[in-house]
mmCIF file of C-alpha atoms in Angstrom:
data_model
loop_
_atom_site.group_PDB
_atom_site.id
_atom_site.type_symbol
_atom_site.label_atom_id
_atom_site.label_comp_id
_atom_site.label_asym_id
_atom_site.label_seq_id
_atom_site.Cartn_x
_atom_site.Cartn_y
_atom_site.Cartn_z
ATOM 1 C CA MET A 23 34.839 7.096 47.834
ATOM 2 C CA ASN A 24 37.944 4.909 47.538
ATOM 3 C CA TYR A 25 38.371 3.906 43.911
ATOM 4 C CA ASP A 26 41.461 1.737 44.444
ATOM 5 C CA ASP A 27 39.467 -1.504 44.624
ATOM 6 C CA PHE A 28 36.971 -0.257 42.033
ATOM 7 C CA ALA A 29 39.527 0.536 39.295
ATOM 8 C CA ASP A 30 39.350 -2.737 37.363
ATOM 9 C CA LEU A 31 35.551 -2.783 37.152
ATOM 10 C CA TYR A 32 35.497 0.931 36.342
ATOM 11 C CA ASP A 33 37.719 0.368 33.320
ATOM 12 C CA HIS A 34 35.549 -2.488 32.089
ATOM 13 C CA GLN A 35 32.396 -0.429 32.456
ATOM 14 C CA TYR A 36 33.465 2.900 31.031
ATOM 15 C CA ASP A 37 36.497 2.425 28.814
ATOM 16 C CA LEU A 38 34.304 2.563 25.707
ATOM 17 C CA TYR A 39 32.200 5.532 26.854
ATOM 18 C CA ARG A 40 32.615 8.164 24.143
ATOM 19 C CA ASP A 41 29.702 10.587 24.546
ATOM 20 C CA ASP A 42 31.754 13.375 26.118
ATOM 21 C CA LEU A 43 35.149 13.052 24.425
ATOM 22 C CA HIS A 44 34.699 15.326 21.418
ATOM 23 C CA PHE A 45 32.908 17.910 23.543
ATOM 24 C CA TYR A 46 35.789 18.249 26.009
ATOM 25 C CA ALA A 47 38.362 18.142 23.207
ATOM 26 C CA GLY A 48 36.529 20.968 21.440
ATOM 27 C CA VAL A 49 36.420 23.095 24.592
ATOM 28 C CA ALA A 50 40.127 22.456 25.253
ATOM 29 C CA GLU A 51 41.117 23.349 21.691
ATOM 30 C CA ARG A 52 39.091 26.593 21.793
ATOM 31 C CA VAL A 53 40.467 27.715 25.155
ATOM 32 C CA GLY A 54 44.007 26.431 24.612
ATOM 33 C CA GLY A 55 46.260 24.693 27.100
ATOM 34 C CA PRO A 56 47.195 23.883 29.678
ATOM 35 C CA VAL A 57 44.122 22.005 30.941
ATOM 36 C CA LEU A 58 43.532 20.536 34.393
ATOM 37 C CA GLU A 59 41.206 17.536 34.539
ATOM 38 C CA VAL A 60 39.667 16.952 37.969
ATOM 39 C CA GLY A 61 38.803 13.309 38.612
ATOM 40 C CA ALA A 62 40.876 11.905 35.777
ATOM 41 C CA GLY A 63 40.236 8.277 36.722
ATOM 42 C CA THR A 64 42.230 5.930 34.500
ATOM 43 C CA GLY A 65 42.826 8.586 31.871
ATOM 44 C CA ARG A 66 39.974 8.002 29.447
ATOM 45 C CA VAL A 67 39.503 11.734 28.744
ATOM 46 C CA THR A 68 43.114 12.627 29.566
ATOM 47 C CA ALA A 69 44.467 10.324 26.873
ATOM 48 C CA PHE A 70 41.957 11.533 24.287
ATOM 49 C CA LEU A 71 42.938 15.167 24.847
ATOM 50 C CA ALA A 72 46.644 14.310 24.727
ATOM 51 C CA ARG A 73 46.166 12.578 21.376
ATOM 52 C CA ARG A 74 44.640 15.832 20.108
ATOM 53 C CA GLY A 75 47.753 17.749 21.114
ATOM 54 C CA VAL A 76 46.335 19.290 24.301
ATOM 55 C CA ARG A 77 48.673 19.597 27.281
ATOM 56 C CA VAL A 78 46.639 18.199 30.143
ATOM 57 C CA VAL A 79 47.277 17.414 33.811
ATOM 58 C CA GLY A 80 45.065 14.708 35.322
ATOM 59 C CA LEU A 81 44.183 15.088 39.012
ATOM 60 C CA GLU A 82 43.009 11.850 40.638
ATOM 61 C CA PRO A 83 42.813 10.776 44.319
ATOM 62 C CA SER A 84 43.113 7.023 43.676
ATOM 63 C CA ALA A 85 46.641 5.618 43.337
ATOM 64 C CA ARG A 86 45.263 2.498 41.643
ATOM 65 C CA MET A 87 43.402 4.547 39.047
ATOM 66 C CA ILE A 88 46.566 6.530 38.306
ATOM 67 C CA GLU A 89 48.513 3.286 37.967
ATOM 68 C CA ARG A 90 46.042 2.069 35.350
ATOM 69 C CA GLY A 91 46.132 5.450 33.633
ATOM 70 C CA ARG A 92 49.896 5.348 33.333
ATOM 71 C CA ALA A 93 49.726 1.813 31.957
ATOM 72 C CA ARG A 94 47.168 3.025 29.403
ATOM 73 C CA ALA A 95 49.495 5.849 28.417
ATOM 74 C CA GLN A 96 52.467 3.519 28.028
ATOM 75 C CA GLU A 97 50.471 1.140 25.845
ATOM 76 C CA SER A 98 49.402 4.059 23.648
ATOM 77 C CA GLY A 99 52.802 5.727 23.507
ATOM 78 C CA LEU A 100 51.497 8.829 25.283
ATOM 79 C CA ASP A 101 53.222 11.009 27.846
ATOM 80 C CA LEU A 102 50.478 11.752 30.390
ATOM 81 C CA THR A 103 50.883 13.753 33.579
ATOM 82 C CA PHE A 104 48.908 12.534 36.593
ATOM 83 C CA VAL A 105 48.873 14.129 40.037
ATOM 84 C CA GLN A 106 47.428 12.345 43.053
ATOM 85 C CA GLY A 107 45.223 14.677 45.046
ATOM 86 C CA ASP A 108 41.783 15.613 46.302
ATOM 87 C CA ALA A 109 39.736 18.352 44.604
ATOM 88 C CA ARG A 110 39.212 20.062 47.961
ATOM 89 C CA SER A 111 42.845 20.339 48.964
ATOM 90 C CA PHE A 112 45.243 19.849 46.030
ATOM 91 C CA ARG A 113 47.860 22.540 45.497
ATOM 92 C CA LEU A 114 49.661 23.083 42.202
ATOM 93 C CA ASP A 115 52.047 25.886 41.300
ATOM 94 C CA GLU A 116 50.574 26.136 37.802
ATOM 95 C CA ARG A 117 47.402 28.032 36.877
ATOM 96 C CA PHE A 118 45.152 26.836 34.072
ATOM 97 C CA GLY A 119 43.042 28.517 31.425
ATOM 98 C CA LEU A 120 40.616 25.597 31.606
ATOM 99 C CA VAL A 121 39.603 23.134 34.303
ATOM 100 C CA ILE A 122 37.306 20.247 33.388
ATOM 101 C CA ALA A 123 35.541 17.730 35.641
ATOM 102 C CA PRO A 124 34.035 15.108 33.325
ATOM 103 C CA PHE A 125 31.706 12.233 34.006
ATOM 104 C CA ASN A 126 30.183 13.172 37.371
ATOM 105 C CA ALA A 127 33.494 13.834 39.123
ATOM 106 C CA LEU A 128 31.859 16.395 41.428
ATOM 107 C CA MET A 129 29.374 13.792 42.659
ATOM 108 C CA HIS A 130 32.012 12.526 45.098
ATOM 109 C CA LEU A 131 31.628 15.699 47.167
ATOM 110 C CA TYR A 132 29.003 14.802 49.718
ATOM 111 C CA THR A 133 28.335 17.919 51.802
ATOM 112 C CA PRO A 134 27.977 21.655 51.037
ATOM 113 C CA ASN A 135 31.271 22.335 52.818
ATOM 114 C CA GLU A 136 33.093 19.776 50.677
ATOM 115 C CA GLN A 137 31.458 21.136 47.526
ATOM 116 C CA LEU A 138 32.354 24.754 48.221
ATOM 117 C CA SER A 139 35.906 23.847 49.285
ATOM 118 C CA ALA A 140 36.456 22.007 46.005
ATOM 119 C CA LEU A 141 34.895 24.707 43.831
ATOM 120 C CA GLU A 142 36.856 27.476 45.550
ATOM 121 C CA ASN A 143 40.062 25.456 45.185
ATOM 122 C CA ILE A 144 39.373 24.857 41.498
ATOM 123 C CA ARG A 145 38.754 28.583 41.008
ATOM 124 C CA ALA A 146 42.065 29.347 42.739
ATOM 125 C CA HIS A 147 43.855 27.226 40.110
ATOM 126 C CA LEU A 148 42.329 29.099 37.165
ATOM 127 C CA THR A 149 43.907 32.017 35.403
ATOM 128 C CA PRO A 150 41.830 35.250 35.597
ATOM 129 C CA GLY A 151 38.656 34.626 33.639
ATOM 130 C CA GLY A 152 39.584 30.964 33.158
ATOM 131 C CA ALA A 153 36.888 28.477 32.168
ATOM 132 C CA PHE A 154 35.432 25.662 34.265
ATOM 133 C CA VAL A 155 33.439 23.014 32.387
ATOM 134 C CA PHE A 156 31.874 19.849 33.810
ATOM 135 C CA ASP A 157 28.928 17.493 33.525
ATOM 136 C CA LEU A 158 26.594 15.769 35.975
ATOM 137 C CA TYR A 159 23.926 13.209 35.306
ATOM 138 C CA VAL A 160 20.281 14.090 35.761
ATOM 139 C CA PRO A 161 19.104 12.249 38.915
ATOM 140 C CA ARG A 162 16.816 9.555 37.513
ATOM 141 C CA TYR A 163 17.208 5.987 38.685
ATOM 142 C CA GLY A 164 15.876 2.507 38.171
ATOM 143 C CA GLU A 165 13.913 0.563 40.749
ATOM 144 C CA MET A 166 15.459 0.897 44.180
ATOM 145 C CA ASN A 167 16.365 -1.992 46.528
ATOM 146 C CA THR A 168 16.116 -4.507 43.686
ATOM 147 C CA LEU A 169 18.932 -6.600 42.260
ATOM 148 C CA ARG A 170 19.256 -5.691 38.563
ATOM 149 C CA HIS A 171 21.332 -6.777 35.599
ATOM 150 C CA GLU A 172 21.543 -3.905 33.109
ATOM 151 C CA GLY A 173 23.296 -5.678 30.279
ATOM 152 C CA GLU A 174 26.871 -5.389 31.503
ATOM 153 C CA THR A 175 28.587 -8.632 30.532
ATOM 154 C CA PHE A 176 32.313 -8.866 29.787
ATOM 155 C CA HIS A 177 34.096 -11.769 28.102
ATOM 156 C CA ARG A 178 37.832 -12.389 28.574
ATOM 157 C CA PRO A 179 40.253 -14.118 26.191
ATOM 158 C CA ASP A 180 40.611 -16.997 28.695
ATOM 159 C CA GLY A 181 36.946 -17.877 28.181
ATOM 160 C CA SER A 182 35.671 -16.463 31.467
ATOM 161 C CA ARG A 183 32.599 -14.263 31.645
ATOM 162 C CA THR A 184 31.761 -11.495 34.097
ATOM 163 C CA ASP A 185 28.186 -10.345 34.727
ATOM 164 C CA VAL A 186 27.633 -7.155 36.705
ATOM 165 C CA PHE A 187 24.549 -6.916 38.921
ATOM 166 C CA LEU A 188 23.616 -3.909 41.027
ATOM 167 C CA VAL A 189 21.359 -2.763 43.839
ATOM 168 C CA GLN A 190 20.680 0.939 44.454
ATOM 169 C CA ARG A 191 19.519 2.661 47.620
ATOM 170 C CA HIS A 192 18.300 6.254 47.771
ATOM 171 C CA ASP A 193 18.911 8.559 50.740
ATOM 172 C CA ARG A 194 16.663 11.466 49.730
ATOM 173 C CA PRO A 195 17.384 13.837 52.651
ATOM 174 C CA ARG A 196 21.119 13.791 51.851
ATOM 175 C CA GLN A 197 20.664 13.447 48.062
ATOM 176 C CA HIS A 198 22.805 10.315 48.083
ATOM 177 C CA VAL A 199 22.424 7.269 45.875
ATOM 178 C CA THR A 200 24.472 4.227 46.874
ATOM 179 C CA THR A 201 25.044 1.536 44.277
ATOM 180 C CA GLU A 202 26.291 -1.879 45.304
ATOM 181 C CA TYR A 203 27.883 -3.784 42.436
ATOM 182 C CA TYR A 204 28.219 -7.560 42.350
ATOM 183 C CA ALA A 205 30.665 -8.697 39.680
ATOM 184 C CA ASP A 206 30.190 -12.436 39.126
ATOM 185 C CA THR A 207 32.978 -14.066 37.104
ATOM 186 C CA THR A 208 32.371 -17.569 35.783
ATOM 187 C CA ALA A 209 35.519 -19.447 34.747
ATOM 188 C CA PRO A 210 35.500 -21.942 31.840
ATOM 189 C CA ASP A 211 35.336 -24.784 34.364
ATOM 190 C CA GLY A 212 32.182 -23.312 35.920
ATOM 191 C CA THR A 213 33.853 -21.876 39.040
ATOM 192 C CA LEU A 214 32.095 -18.707 40.192
ATOM 193 C CA ARG A 215 33.878 -15.803 41.915
ATOM 194 C CA ARG A 216 31.975 -12.785 43.224
ATOM 195 C CA ARG A 217 33.469 -9.358 43.909
ATOM 196 C CA HIS A 218 31.526 -6.640 45.704
ATOM 197 C CA TYR A 219 31.954 -2.869 45.307
ATOM 198 C CA THR A 220 30.061 0.057 46.821
ATOM 199 C CA LEU A 221 29.735 3.455 45.147
ATOM 200 C CA THR A 222 27.996 6.424 46.782
ATOM 201 C CA GLN A 223 27.268 9.550 44.754
ATOM 202 C CA ARG A 224 25.760 12.835 45.844
ATOM 203 C CA TYR A 225 23.511 14.186 43.089
ATOM 204 C CA TYR A 226 22.647 17.812 42.345
ATOM 205 C CA THR A 227 19.742 19.771 40.993
ATOM 206 C CA ARG A 228 20.458 22.348 38.321
ATOM 207 C CA PHE A 229 19.787 25.483 40.358
ATOM 208 C CA GLU A 230 21.534 24.122 43.429
ATOM 209 C CA MET A 231 24.678 23.819 41.324
ATOM 210 C CA GLU A 232 24.188 27.296 39.845
ATOM 211 C CA TRP A 233 24.100 28.802 43.349
ATOM 212 C CA LEU A 234 27.127 26.803 44.468
ATOM 213 C CA LEU A 235 29.087 28.140 41.516
ATOM 214 C CA ARG A 236 28.107 31.721 42.282
ATOM 215 C CA CYS A 237 29.039 31.298 45.957
ATOM 216 C CA ALA A 238 32.454 29.934 44.904
ATOM 217 C CA GLY A 239 33.254 32.939 42.712
ATOM 218 C CA PHE A 240 32.132 31.806 39.260
ATOM 219 C CA GLU A 241 29.930 33.525 36.718
ATOM 220 C CA SER A 242 26.381 32.348 36.130
ATOM 221 C CA PRO A 243 26.883 29.225 34.019
ATOM 222 C CA ARG A 244 25.593 28.220 30.636
ATOM 223 C CA VAL A 245 23.691 24.974 31.185
ATOM 224 C CA THR A 246 22.757 22.524 28.442
ATOM 225 C CA GLY A 247 21.081 19.145 28.430
ATOM 226 C CA SER A 248 23.501 17.416 26.085
ATOM 227 C CA PHE A 249 27.104 17.544 24.907
ATOM 228 C CA GLN A 250 25.798 18.804 21.579
ATOM 229 C CA GLY A 251 24.347 21.920 23.193
ATOM 230 C CA GLY A 252 20.641 21.127 23.334
ATOM 231 C CA PRO A 253 18.422 22.573 26.075
ATOM 232 C CA LEU A 254 18.062 20.912 29.456
ATOM 233 C CA ASP A 255 14.581 19.371 29.523
ATOM 234 C CA ASP A 256 12.673 16.358 30.806
ATOM 235 C CA SER A 257 14.352 14.046 28.292
ATOM 236 C CA SER A 258 17.927 15.060 29.198
ATOM 237 C CA ASP A 259 20.233 12.502 30.789
ATOM 238 C CA VAL A 260 23.064 14.938 31.507
ATOM 239 C CA MET A 261 23.566 18.523 32.680
ATOM 240 C CA VAL A 262 26.574 20.260 31.114
ATOM 241 C CA PHE A 263 27.839 23.403 32.878
ATOM 242 C CA GLN A 264 30.171 25.998 31.347
ATOM 243 C CA THR A 265 31.294 28.943 33.453
ATOM 244 C CA ARG A 266 34.239 31.248 34.124
ATOM 245 C CA ALA A 267 36.029 32.548 37.211
ATOM 246 C CA ARG A 268 34.906 36.029 38.199
#
């Protein structure tokens, strides 16, 4: 997945997402720094941790996302460290007491080989017994192959309006869901401009992920169905995993 072209829409969609921030800040403050964030995006979580006094390194493959993250840091007066790299192959000299992968970052690993390579590489960057904490959404989707508007409308100071429509397609054998986004921006004079983005994610089941973690050298994880620690059940929208390197 190349997020370079997707960065602007991503920021519009998720800049105000707050569900996970206090959870990851709490974990980071308990474990202590330094923290490595895998899939840092434009620095939403990175900046929040830095404001709480946590020393954090943000790993992100997209140069455009890092560019936006650095601009965010400058606007906020923060000194954020971003490293461009892929979870499967990055190499850092530093080892971390905590690695986090918020907001479905691991869903951009599409095959078992990619998944194990990334998990083993993350484990190699942990201190002995270091913690690995991440979340994944529970795979439930709206109606497939149907153009939908799910309430995402953004207004700009210049008077323009952007409506985001999407179509999803499900590849069950590969556990892939591909979402095509259509961002329609209407200028004050009525001119319409459409931008198109494609996002493919590879979803996981709970026990599949538990076995992947064990194969990659992690302890059996604690799994919850919310950032507040509730059980994973039929009403859960998220799976939160907390484990340690063996």
